[in-house]
Short mmCIF file of C-alpha atoms in Angstrom, two decimals:
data_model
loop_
_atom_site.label_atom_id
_atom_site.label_comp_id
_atom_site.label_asym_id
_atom_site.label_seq_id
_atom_site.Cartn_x
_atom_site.Cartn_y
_atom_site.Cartn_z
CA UNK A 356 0.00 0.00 0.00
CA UNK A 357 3.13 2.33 0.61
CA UNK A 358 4.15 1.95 -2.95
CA UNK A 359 0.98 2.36 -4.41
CA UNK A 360 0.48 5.44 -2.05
CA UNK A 361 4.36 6.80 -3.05
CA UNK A 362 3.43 6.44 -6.62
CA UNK A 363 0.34 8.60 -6.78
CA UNK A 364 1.77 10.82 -4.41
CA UNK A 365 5.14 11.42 -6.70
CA UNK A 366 3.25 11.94 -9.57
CA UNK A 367 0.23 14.04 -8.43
CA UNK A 368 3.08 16.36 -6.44
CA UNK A 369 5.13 16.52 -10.07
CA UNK A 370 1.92 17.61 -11.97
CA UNK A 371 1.16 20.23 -9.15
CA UNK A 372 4.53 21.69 -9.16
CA UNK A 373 3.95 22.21 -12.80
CA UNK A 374 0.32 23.32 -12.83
CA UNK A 375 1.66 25.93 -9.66
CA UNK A 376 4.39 27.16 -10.86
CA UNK A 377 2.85 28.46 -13.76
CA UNK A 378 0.62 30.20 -11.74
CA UNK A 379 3.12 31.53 -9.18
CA UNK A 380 5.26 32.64 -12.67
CA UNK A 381 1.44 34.42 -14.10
CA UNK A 382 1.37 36.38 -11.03
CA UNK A 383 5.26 37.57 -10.95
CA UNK A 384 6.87 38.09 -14.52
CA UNK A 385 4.82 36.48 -17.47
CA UNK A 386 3.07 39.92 -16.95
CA UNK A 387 6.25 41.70 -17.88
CA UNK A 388 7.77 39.23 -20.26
CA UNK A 389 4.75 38.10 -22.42
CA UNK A 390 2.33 41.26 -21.76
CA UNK A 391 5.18 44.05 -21.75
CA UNK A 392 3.01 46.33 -23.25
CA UNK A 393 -0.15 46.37 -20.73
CA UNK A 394 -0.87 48.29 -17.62
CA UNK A 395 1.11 46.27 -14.51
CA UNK A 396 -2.35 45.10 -13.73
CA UNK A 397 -4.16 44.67 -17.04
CA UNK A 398 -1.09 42.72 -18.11
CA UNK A 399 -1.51 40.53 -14.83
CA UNK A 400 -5.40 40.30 -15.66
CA UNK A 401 -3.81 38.57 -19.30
CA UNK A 402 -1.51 36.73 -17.40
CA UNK A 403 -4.23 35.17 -15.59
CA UNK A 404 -6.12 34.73 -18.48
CA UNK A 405 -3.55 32.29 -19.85
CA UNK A 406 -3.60 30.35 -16.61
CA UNK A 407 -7.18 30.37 -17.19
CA UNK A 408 -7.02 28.74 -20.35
CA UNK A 409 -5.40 25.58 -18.90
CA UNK A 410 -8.49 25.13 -16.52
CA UNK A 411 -10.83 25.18 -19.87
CA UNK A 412 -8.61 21.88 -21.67
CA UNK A 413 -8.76 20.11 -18.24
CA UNK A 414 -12.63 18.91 -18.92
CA UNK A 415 -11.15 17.63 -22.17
CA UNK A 416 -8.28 15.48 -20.34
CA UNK A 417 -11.00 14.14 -18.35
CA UNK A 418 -12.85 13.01 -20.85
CA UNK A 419 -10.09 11.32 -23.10
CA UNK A 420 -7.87 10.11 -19.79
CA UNK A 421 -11.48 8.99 -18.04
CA UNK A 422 -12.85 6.77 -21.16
CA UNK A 423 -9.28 5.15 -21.89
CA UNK A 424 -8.91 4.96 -17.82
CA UNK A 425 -12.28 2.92 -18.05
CA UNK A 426 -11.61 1.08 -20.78
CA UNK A 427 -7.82 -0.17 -20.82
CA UNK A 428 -6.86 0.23 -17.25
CA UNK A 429 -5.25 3.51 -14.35
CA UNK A 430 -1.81 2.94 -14.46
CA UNK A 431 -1.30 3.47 -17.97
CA UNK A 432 -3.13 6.65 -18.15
CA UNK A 433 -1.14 8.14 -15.60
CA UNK A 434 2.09 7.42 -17.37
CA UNK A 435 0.84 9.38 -20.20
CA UNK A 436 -0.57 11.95 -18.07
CA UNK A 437 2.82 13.01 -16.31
CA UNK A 438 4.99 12.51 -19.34
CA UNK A 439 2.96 15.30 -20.68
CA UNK A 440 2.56 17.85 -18.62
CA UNK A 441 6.34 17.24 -17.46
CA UNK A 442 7.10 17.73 -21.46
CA UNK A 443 4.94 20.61 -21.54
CA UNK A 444 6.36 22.70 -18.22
CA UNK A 445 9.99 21.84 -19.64
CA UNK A 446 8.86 23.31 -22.84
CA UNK A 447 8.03 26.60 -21.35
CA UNK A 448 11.14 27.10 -19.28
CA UNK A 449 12.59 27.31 -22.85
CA UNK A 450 10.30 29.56 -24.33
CA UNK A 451 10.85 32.98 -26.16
CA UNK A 452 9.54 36.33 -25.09
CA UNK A 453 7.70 38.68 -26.23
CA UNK A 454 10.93 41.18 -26.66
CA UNK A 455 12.47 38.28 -28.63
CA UNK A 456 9.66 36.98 -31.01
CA UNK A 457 7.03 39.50 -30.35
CA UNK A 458 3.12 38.29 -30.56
CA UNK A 459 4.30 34.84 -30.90
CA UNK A 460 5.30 34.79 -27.47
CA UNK A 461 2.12 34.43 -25.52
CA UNK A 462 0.35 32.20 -28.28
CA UNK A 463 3.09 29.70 -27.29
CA UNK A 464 2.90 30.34 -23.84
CA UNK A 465 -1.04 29.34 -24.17
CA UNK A 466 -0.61 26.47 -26.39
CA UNK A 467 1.67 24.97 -23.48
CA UNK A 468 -0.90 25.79 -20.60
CA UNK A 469 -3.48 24.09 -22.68
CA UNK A 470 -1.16 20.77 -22.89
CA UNK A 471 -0.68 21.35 -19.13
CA UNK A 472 -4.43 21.48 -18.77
CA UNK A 473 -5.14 18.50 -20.57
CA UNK A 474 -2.75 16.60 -18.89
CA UNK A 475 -3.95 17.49 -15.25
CA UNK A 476 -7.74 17.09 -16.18
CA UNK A 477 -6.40 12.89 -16.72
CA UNK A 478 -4.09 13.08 -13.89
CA UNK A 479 -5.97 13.45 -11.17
CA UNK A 480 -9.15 10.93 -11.53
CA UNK A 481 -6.18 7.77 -12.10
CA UNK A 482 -4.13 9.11 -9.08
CA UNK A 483 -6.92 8.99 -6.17
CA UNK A 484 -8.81 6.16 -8.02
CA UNK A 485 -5.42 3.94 -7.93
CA UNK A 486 -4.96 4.53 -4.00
CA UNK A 487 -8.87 4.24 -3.30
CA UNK A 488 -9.34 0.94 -5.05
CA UNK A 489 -6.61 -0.96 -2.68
CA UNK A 490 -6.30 -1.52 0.68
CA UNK A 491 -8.23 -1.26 3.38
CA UNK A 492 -12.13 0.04 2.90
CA UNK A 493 -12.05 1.22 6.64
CA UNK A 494 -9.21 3.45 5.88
CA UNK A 495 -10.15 4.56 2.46
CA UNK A 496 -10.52 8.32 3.58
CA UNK A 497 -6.60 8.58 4.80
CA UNK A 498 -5.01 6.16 2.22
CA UNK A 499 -7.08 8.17 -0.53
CA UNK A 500 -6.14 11.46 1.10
CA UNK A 501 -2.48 11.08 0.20
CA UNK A 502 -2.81 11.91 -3.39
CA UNK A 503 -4.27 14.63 -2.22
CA UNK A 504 -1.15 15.88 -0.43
CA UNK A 505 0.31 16.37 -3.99
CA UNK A 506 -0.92 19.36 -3.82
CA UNK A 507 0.32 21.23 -1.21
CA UNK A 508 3.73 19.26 -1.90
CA UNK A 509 3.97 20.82 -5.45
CA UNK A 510 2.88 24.02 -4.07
CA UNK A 511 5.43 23.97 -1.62
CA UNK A 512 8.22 22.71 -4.14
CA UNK A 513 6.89 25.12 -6.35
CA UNK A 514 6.98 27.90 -4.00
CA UNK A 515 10.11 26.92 -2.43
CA UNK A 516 11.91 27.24 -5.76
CA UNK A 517 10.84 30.19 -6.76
CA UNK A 518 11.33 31.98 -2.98
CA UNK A 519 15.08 30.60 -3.07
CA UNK A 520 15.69 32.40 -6.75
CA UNK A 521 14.35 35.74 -6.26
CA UNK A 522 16.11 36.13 -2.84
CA UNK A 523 19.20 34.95 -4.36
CA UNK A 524 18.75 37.17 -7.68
CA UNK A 525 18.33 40.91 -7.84
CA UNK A 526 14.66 41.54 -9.96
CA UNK A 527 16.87 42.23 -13.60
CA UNK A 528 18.60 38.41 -13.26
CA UNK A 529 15.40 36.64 -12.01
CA UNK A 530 13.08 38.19 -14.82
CA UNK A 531 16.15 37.65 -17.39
CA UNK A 532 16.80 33.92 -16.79
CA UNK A 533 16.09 32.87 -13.12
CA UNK A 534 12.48 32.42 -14.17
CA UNK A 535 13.09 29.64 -16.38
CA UNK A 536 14.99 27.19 -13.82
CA UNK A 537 12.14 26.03 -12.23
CA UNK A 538 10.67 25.06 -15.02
CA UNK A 539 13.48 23.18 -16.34
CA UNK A 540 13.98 21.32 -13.15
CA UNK A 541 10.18 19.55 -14.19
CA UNK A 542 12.62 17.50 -16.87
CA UNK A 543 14.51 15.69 -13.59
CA UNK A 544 11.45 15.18 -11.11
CA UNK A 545 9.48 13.32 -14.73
CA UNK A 546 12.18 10.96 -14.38
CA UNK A 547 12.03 10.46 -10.87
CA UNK A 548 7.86 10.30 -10.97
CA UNK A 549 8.17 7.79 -14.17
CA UNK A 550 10.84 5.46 -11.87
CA UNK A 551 8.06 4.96 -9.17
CA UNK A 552 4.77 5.28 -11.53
CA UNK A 553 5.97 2.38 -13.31
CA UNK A 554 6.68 -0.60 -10.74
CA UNK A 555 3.00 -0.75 -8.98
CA UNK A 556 0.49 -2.71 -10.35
CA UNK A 557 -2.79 -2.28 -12.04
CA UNK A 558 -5.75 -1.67 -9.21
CA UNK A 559 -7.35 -5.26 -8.22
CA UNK A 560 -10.72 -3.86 -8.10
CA UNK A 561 -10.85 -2.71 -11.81
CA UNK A 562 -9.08 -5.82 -12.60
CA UNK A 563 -11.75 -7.92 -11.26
CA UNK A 564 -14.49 -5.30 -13.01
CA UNK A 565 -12.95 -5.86 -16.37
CA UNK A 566 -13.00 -9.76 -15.79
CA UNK A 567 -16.73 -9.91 -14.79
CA UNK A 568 -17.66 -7.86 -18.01
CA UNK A 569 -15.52 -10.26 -20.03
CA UNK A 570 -17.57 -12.93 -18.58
CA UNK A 571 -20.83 -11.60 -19.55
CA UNK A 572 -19.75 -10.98 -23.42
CA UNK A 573 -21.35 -13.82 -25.08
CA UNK A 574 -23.75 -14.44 -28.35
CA UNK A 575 -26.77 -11.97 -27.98
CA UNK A 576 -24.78 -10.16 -25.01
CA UNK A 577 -25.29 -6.43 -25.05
CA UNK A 578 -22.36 -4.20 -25.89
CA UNK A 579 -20.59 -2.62 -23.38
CA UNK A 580 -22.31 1.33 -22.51
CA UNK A 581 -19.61 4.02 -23.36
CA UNK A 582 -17.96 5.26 -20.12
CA UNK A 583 -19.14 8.64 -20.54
CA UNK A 584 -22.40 7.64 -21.33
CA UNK A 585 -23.19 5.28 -18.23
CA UNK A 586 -21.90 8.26 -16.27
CA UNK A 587 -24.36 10.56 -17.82
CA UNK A 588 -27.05 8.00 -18.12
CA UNK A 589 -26.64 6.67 -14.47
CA UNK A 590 -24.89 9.09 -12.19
CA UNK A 591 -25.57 12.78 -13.33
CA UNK A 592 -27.03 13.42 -10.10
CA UNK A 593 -23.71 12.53 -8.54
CA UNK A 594 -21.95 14.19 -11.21
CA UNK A 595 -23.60 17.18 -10.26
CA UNK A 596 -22.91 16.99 -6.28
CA UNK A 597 -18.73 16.56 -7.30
CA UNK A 598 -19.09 19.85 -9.51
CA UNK A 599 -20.64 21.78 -6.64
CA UNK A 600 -18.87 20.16 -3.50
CA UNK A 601 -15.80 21.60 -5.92
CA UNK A 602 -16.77 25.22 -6.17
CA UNK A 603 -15.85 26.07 -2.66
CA UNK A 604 -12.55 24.09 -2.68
CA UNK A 605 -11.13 25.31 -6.39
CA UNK A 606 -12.20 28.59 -5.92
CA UNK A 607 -10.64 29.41 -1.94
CA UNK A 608 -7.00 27.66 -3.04
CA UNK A 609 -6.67 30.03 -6.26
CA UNK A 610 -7.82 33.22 -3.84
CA UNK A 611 -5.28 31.95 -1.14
CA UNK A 612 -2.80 31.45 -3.16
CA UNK A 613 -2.56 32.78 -6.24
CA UNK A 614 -4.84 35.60 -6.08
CA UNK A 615 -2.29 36.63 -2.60
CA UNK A 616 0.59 37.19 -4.56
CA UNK A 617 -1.24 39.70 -6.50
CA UNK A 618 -3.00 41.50 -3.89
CA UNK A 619 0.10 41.56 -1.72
CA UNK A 620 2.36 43.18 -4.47
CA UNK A 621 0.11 45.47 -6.66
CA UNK A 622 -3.00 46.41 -3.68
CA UNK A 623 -0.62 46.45 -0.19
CA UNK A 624 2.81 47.37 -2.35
CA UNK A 625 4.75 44.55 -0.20
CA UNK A 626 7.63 42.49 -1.96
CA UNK A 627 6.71 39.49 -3.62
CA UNK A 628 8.95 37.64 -1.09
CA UNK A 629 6.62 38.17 1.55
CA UNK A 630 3.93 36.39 -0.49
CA UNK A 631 6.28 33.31 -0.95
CA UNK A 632 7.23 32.68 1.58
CA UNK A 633 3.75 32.89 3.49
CA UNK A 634 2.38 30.39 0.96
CA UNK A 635 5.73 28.34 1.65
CA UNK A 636 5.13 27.71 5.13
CA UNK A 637 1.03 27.89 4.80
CA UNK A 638 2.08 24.55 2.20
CA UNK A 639 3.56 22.96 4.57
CA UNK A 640 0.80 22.63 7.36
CA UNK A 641 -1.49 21.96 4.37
CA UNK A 642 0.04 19.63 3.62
CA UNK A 643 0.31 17.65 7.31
CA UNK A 644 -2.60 18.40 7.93
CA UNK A 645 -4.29 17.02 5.11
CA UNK A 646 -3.73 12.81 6.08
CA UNK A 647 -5.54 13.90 9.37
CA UNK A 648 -8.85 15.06 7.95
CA UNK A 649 -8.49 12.05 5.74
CA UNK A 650 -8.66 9.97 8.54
CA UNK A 651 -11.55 11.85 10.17
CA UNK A 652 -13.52 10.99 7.70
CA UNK A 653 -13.21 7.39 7.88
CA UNK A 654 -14.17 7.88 11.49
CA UNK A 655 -17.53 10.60 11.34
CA UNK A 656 -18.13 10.22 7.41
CA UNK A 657 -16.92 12.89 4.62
CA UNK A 658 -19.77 14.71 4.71
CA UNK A 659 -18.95 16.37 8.03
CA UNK A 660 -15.45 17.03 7.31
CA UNK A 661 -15.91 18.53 3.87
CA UNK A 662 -19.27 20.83 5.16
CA UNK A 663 -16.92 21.78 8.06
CA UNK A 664 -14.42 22.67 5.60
CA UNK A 665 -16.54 24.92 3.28
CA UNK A 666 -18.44 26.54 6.07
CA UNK A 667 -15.13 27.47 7.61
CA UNK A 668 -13.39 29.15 4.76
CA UNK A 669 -16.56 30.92 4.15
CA UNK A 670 -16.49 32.76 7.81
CA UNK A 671 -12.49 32.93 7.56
CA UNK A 672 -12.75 34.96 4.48
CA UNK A 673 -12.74 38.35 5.92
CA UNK A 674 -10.16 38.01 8.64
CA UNK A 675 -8.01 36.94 5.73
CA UNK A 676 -8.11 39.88 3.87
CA UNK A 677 -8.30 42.10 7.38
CA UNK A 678 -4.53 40.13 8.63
CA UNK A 679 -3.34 40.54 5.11
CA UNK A 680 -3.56 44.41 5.40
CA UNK A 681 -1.86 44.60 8.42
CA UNK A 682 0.96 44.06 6.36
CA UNK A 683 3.10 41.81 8.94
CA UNK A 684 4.59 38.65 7.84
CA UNK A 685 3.82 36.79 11.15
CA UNK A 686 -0.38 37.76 10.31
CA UNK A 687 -0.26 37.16 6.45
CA UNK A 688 1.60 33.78 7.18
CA UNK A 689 -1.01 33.23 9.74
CA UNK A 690 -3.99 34.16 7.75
CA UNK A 691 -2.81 31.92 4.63
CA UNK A 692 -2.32 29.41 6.98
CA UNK A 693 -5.69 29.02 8.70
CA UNK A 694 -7.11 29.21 5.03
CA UNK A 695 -5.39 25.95 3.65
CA UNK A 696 -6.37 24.39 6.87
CA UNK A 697 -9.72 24.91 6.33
CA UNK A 698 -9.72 23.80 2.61
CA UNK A 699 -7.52 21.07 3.49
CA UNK A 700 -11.12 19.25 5.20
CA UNK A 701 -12.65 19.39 1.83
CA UNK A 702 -9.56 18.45 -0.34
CA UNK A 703 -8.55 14.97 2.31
CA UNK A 704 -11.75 13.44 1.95
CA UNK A 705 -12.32 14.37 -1.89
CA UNK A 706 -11.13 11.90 -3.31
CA UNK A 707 -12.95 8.93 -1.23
CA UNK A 708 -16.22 10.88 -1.54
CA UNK A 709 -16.10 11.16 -5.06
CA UNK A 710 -14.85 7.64 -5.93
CA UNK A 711 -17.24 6.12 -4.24
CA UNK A 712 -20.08 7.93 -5.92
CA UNK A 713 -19.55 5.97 -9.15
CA UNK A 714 -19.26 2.28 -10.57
CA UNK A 715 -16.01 0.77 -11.38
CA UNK A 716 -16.32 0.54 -14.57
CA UNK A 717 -17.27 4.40 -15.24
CA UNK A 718 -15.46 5.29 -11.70
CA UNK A 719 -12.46 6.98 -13.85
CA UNK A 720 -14.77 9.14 -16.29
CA UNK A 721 -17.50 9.76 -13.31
CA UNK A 722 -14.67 11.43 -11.08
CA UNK A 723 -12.96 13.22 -13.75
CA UNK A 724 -15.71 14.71 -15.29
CA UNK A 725 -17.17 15.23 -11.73
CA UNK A 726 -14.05 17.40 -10.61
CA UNK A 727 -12.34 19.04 -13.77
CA UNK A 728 -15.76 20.38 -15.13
CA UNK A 729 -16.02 22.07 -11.96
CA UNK A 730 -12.99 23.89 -12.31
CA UNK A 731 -13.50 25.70 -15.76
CA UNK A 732 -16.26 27.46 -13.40
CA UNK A 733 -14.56 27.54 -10.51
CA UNK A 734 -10.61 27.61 -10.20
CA UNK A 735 -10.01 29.09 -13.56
CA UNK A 736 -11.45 32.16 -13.16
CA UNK A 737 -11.26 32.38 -9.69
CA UNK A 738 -7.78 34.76 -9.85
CA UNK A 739 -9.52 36.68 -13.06
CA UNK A 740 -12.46 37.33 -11.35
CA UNK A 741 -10.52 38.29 -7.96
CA UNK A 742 -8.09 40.68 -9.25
CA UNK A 743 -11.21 42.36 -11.87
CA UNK A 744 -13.06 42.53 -8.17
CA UNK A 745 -9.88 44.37 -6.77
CA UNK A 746 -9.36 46.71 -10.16
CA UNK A 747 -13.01 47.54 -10.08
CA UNK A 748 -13.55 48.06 -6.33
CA UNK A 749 -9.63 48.50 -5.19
CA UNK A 750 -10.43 46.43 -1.94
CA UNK A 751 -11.19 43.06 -0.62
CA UNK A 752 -14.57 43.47 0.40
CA UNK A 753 -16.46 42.28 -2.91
CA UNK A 754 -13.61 39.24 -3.41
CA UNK A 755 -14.88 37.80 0.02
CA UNK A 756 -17.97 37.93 -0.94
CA UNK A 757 -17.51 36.00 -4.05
CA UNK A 758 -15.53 33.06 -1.58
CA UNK A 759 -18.51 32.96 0.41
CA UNK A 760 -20.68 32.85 -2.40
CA UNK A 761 -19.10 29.56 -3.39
CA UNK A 762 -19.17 28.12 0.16
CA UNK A 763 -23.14 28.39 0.27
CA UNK A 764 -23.11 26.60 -3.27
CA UNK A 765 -20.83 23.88 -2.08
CA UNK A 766 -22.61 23.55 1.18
CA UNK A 767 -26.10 23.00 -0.49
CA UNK A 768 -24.64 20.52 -2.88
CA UNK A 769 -23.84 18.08 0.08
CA UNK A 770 -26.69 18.63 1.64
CA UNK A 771 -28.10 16.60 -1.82
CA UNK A 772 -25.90 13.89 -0.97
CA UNK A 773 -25.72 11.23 1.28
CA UNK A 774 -23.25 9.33 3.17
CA UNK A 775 -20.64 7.38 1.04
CA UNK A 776 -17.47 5.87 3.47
CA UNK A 777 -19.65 2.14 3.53
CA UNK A 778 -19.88 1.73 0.24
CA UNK A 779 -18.25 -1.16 -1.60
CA UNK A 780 -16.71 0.12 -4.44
CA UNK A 781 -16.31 -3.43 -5.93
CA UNK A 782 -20.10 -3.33 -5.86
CA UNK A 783 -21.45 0.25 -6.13
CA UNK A 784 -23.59 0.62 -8.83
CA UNK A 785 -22.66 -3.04 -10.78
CA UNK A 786 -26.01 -4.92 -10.39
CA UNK A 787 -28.72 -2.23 -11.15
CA UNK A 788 -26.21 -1.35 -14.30
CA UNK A 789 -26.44 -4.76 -15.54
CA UNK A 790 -30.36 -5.03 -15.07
CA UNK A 791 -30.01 -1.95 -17.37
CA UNK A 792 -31.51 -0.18 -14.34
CA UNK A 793 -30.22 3.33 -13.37
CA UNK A 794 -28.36 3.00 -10.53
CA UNK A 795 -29.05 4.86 -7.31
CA UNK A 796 -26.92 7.83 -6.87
CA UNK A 797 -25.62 9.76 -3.73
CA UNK A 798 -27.92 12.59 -4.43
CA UNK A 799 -30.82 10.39 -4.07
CA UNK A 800 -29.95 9.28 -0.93
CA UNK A 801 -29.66 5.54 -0.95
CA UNK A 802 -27.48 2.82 -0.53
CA UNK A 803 -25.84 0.62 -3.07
CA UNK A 804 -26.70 -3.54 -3.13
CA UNK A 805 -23.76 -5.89 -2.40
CA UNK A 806 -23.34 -7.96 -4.45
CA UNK A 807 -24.24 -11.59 -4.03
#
């Protein structure tokens, strides 16, 4: 279980240290170096809007990464997944500027993101789905939470890099060629990621899925339903309790993180150091701290934990903002801190919660399309939409509103669901699919058959 825990957890931190630094990079120089001829903060608003753009080819990954997922098996998929997006953040550390190549600049820049995009939107489903269909049922919630720790690890590397440059740099060297090492350094940690992703094994439960439906292909047997369409067909209900128990989560990261570094240097006029480094160490609680709601939720349910989670960020909102203008380090670390706490109860028991709201054999396409549709509404625009809020209004008063906004939609969307953490996700969904029955869904509030 270690290995199989180490391997998502290498790749999913890899893919986030990608996916982050780009972001961290949108909010510090692409502004200058691919926008040079913008207002400081229109050419940030652009910035973003690249970052944006990877967020919109993530429901596409999903799609393509979910239906092959289904169909031929995790592990492979997730080879592909980080092989691309490691290709892809290499790719920009290389890139041209705008002073070198002009207009061309930024159209490469957004070709890349979309890559990146696509490549996350696979990424993410296979990672959870490979921890949460071994081991222990009873510990599902912490085993599955690991993955989730990816996150905060590649912010954290991410951040960490970046921090170490520009204090090491004057401003000229880092926005001349210190930018680009980070992105570079994605070439060495593909290796490492491909050197564990490759020696686990495929998960037992699909395994066993795929062997049953070989079984039951005979003369006169049905065809096989299309991943995507059993999802659609049996669990849109559930579908639609992922996308909104995402809104919350998505949207609070991009505002704690990457949304800080913009209000810290261009609202409050503080070095972008400060803003680093508060993310650095917020990272690292987030990501301790994340295993421990993961295990709470095997204990009280995820339900609990994740409602906790968006009703907390929602009243934490406005101390945020009120620490962040004190302008001291010790508050802003503070109030970034307390933030990724918070979203750290919805992230941990994510991944549990949402694979057991779907069959095996549609479990990869279900999640995916559950979580990465979410995010074109939700994390992509989420810094656009903050920093427009701070242009328009030039405070935080209207961007808290918007995070609290999303914790009421999250909060209602579990309030459609029921409890998942005794499910059977050998068995969820599998008989009433075969009886070409629609199969009961979270939202509805009942509880899967076992199987005989």
């Amino acid at each position: 279980m270690r290995r199989i825990v180490a391997a998502s957890l290498v790749g999913t931190t890899i893919e986030w240290y990608d996916f982050f630094l780009y972001g961290s990079a949108a909010a510090l120089v692409f502004n200058k170096l691919f926008f040079p001829d913008s207002d400081p903060l229109v050419g940030t608003l652009l910035a973003f809007l690249t970052y944006a753009v990877g967020f919109a080819a993530r429901p596409i990954g999903a799609l393509v990464f979910g239906h092959y997922g289904d169909r031929i098996g995790r592990k492979k998929l997730l080879v592909i997944s980080l092989l691309m997006m490691g290709g892809a953040t290499f790719a920009i550390g290389l890139l041209p500027t705008h002073a070198t190549v002009g207009a061309l600049a930024p159209v490469l820049l957004t070709t890349l993101r979309l890559v990146q995009g696509f490549a996350l939107g696979g990424e993410w489903g296979g990672a959870v789905l490979l921890v949460s269909e071994h081991g222990d049922p009873r510990r599902r919630g912490f085993w599955a939470s690991w993955p989730q720790t990816g996150a905060p690890a590649g912010q954290l590397l991410a951040t960490g890099v970046l921090a170490a440059l520009t204090a090491l740099l004057s401003d000229g060297a880092f926005e001349s060629w210190g930018w680009r090492v980070p992105f570079l350094l994605s070439g060495l940690l593909v290796v490492v990621g491909l050197w564990v992703r490759l020696a686990v094994d495929e998960s037992p439960v699909f395994k066993e899925a795929r062997a049953r439906a070989e079984a039951r292909k005979g003369p006169g047997s049905a065809a096989e339903e299309l991943p995507l369409l059993a999802v659609l067909r049996h669990h849109w209900r559930d579908v639609l309790v992922a996308m909104g128990a995402r809104m919350a989560e998505n949207i609070s990261f991009y505002v704690l993180t990457a949304f800080l570094l913009v209000y810290l240097t261009d609202h409050l006029d503080l070095s972008k150091q400060t803003g680093l480094n508060a993310v650095l160490i917020a990272s690292a609680v987030h990501f301790a701290v994340i295993p421990l709601w993961g295990a709470l939720s095997d204990k009280v349910g995820r339900r609990p934990v994740y409602i906790l989670g968006a009703a907390g960020v929602g009243v934490w909102i406005f101390p945020f903002f009120a620490l962040l203008d004190t302008g001291e380090f010790g508050l802003i670390a503070l109030a970034v801190t307390v933030g990724l706490v918070l979203h750290g109860a919805m992230y941990a028991p994510q991944a549990a919660f949402f694979s057991e709201l779907f069959a095996t054999r549609m479990r990869y396409s279900g999640a995916s399309i559950g979580a990465q549709f979410s995010s074109v509404a939700a994390g992509a625009p989420a810094p656009l939409i903050a920093t427009a809020l701070l242009a328009e209004y030039d405070g935080s008063a209207m961007v808290s509103l918007y995070v609290i906004a999303a914790a009421l939609l999250t909060v209602v969307a579990l309030a459609c669901a029921s409890e998942t953490r005794e499910r059977d996700l050998a068995t969820v969904g599998e008989p009433a699919a075969r009886l070409g029955e629609a199969a009961p869904s979270a939202a509805e509030g009942s509880r899967q058959p076992v199987e005989p």
